[in-house]
XYZ file of C-alpha atoms in Angstrom:
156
model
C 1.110 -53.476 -8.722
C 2.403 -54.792 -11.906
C 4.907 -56.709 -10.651
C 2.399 -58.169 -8.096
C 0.252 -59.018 -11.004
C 3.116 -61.194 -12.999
C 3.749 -62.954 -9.471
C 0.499 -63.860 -8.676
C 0.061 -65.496 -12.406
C 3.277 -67.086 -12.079
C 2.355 -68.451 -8.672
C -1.278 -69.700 -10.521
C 0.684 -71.147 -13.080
C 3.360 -73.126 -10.741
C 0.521 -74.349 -8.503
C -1.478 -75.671 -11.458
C 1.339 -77.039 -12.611
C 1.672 -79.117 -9.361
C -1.936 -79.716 -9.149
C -1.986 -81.805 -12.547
C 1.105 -83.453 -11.607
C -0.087 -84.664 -8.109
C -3.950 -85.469 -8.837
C -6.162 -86.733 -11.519
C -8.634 -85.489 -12.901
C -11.393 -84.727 -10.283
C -8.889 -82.867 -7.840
C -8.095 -80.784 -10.623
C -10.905 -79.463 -11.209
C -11.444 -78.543 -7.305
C -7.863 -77.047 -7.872
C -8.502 -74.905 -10.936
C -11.702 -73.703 -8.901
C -10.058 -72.898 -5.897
C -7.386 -70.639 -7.967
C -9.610 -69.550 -9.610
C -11.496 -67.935 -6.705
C -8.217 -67.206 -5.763
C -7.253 -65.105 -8.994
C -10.819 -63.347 -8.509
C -9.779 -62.367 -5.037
C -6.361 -61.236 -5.845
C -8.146 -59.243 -9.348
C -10.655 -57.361 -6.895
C -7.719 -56.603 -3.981
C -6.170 -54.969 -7.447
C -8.728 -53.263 -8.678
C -9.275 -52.037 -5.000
C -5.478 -50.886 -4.821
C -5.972 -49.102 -7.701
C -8.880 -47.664 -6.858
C -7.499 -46.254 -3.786
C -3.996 -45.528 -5.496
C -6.202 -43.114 -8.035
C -8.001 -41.934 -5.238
C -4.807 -41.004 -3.074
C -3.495 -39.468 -6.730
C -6.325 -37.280 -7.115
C -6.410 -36.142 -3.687
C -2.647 -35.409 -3.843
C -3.173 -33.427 -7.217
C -6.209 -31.370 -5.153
C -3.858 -30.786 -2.428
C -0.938 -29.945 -4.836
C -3.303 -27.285 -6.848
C -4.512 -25.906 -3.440
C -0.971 -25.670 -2.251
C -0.011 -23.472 -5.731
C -3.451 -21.524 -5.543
C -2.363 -20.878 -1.246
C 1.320 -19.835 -2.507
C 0.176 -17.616 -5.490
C -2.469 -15.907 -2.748
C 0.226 -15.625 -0.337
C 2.890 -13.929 -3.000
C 0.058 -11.822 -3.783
C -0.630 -10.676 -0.452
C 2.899 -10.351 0.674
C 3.233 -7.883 -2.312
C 0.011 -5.703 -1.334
C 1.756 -5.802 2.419
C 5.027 -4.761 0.874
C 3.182 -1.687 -1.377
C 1.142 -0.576 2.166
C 4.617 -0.437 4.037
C 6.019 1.539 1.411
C 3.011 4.004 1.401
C 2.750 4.032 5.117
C 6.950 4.889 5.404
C 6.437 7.595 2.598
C 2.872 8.816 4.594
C 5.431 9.247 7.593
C 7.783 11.085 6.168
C 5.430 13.354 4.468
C 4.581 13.897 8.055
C 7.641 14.378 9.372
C 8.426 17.466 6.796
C 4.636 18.944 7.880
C 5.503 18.787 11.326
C 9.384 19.972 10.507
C 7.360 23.130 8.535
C 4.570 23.349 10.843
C 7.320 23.543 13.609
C 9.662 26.229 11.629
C 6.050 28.066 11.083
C 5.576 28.707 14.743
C 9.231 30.021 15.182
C 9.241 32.245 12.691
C 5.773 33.595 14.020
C 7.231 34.315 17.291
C 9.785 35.696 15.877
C 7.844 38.339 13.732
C 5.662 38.496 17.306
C 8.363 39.726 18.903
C 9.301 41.904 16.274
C 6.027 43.790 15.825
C 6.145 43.891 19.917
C 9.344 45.565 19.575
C 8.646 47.733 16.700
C 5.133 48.622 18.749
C 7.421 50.243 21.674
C 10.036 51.654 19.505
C 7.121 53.543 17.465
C 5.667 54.558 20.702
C 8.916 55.434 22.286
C 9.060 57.644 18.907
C 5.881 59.042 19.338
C 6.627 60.103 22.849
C 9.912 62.378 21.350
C 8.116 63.439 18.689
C 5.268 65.029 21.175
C 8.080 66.243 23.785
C 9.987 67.710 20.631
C 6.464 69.211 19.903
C 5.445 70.485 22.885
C 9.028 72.202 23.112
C 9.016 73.674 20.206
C 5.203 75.047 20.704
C 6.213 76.814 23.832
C 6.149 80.631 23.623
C 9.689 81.949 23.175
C 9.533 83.970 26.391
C 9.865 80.357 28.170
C 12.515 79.285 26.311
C 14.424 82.129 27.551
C 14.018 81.879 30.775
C 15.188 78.692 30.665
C 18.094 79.632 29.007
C 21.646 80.574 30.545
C 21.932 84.359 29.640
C 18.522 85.179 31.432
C 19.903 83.476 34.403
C 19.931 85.835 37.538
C 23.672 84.468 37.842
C 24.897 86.817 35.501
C 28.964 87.090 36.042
């Protein structure tokens, strides 16, 4: 814009330069008027550039601050996605050792199952000798020897 300034004045000054040299006085005047105008048309498409220039400046320094303020929130949230993976992987493998347990749990309690089954029947297969040793030896005597082999009409 600067530079456009210096060439517009130096472009005023060349063609009032050539207006004194070609015309008198009158035309002159009509000259100076008519870059004069000109001048005030090129000062307001300046000030308009500008305008717009500071315009498009802030707008680009918004945009810039939103960008930084939509990074910063997106670092931010990236972060809190990372921490909820890590709690969520650490969640599962908490739950993989409960179910692991809860798994090695129910073997082991069919295991004692079958135990107490099988110490259930051994007790009552127990029981049962017990009460045949019982009942044997709560027979009379007189039974036992008849059962035996020297009351046996077989006698040799």
């Amino acid at each position: 814009l600067e530079k456009q300034i210096k060439e517009l004045n130096l472009r005023i000054v060349d063609l009032e330069t050539k207006s004194y040299s070609r015309n008198p006085r009158s035309s002159s005047v009509a000259t100076i008027r008519r870059l004069e105008s000109q001048v005030e048309e090129l000062t307001n498409q300046l000030g308009q550039v500008t305008k717009e220039h500071r315009r498009a400046s802030l707008s680009n320094d918004r945009d810039s601050k939103l960008l930084q303020e939509s990074e910063r929130q997106k670092a931010r949230l990236e972060e809190e996605i990372h921490l909820y993976e890590a709690k969520v992987e650490a969640m599962r493998a908490q739950m993989n050792v409960m179910q692991k347990d809860e798994s090695d749990l129910q073997r082991d309690k069919r295991r004692a199952e079958r135990e107490v089954t099988d110490l259930k029947q051994k007790s009552l297969n127990l029981e049962r000798q017990v009460e045949r040793m019982r009942s044997r030896l709560e027979r009379p005597s007189s039974q036992l020897d008849r059962g035996s082999p020297s009351n046996s009409p077989r006698k040799t």
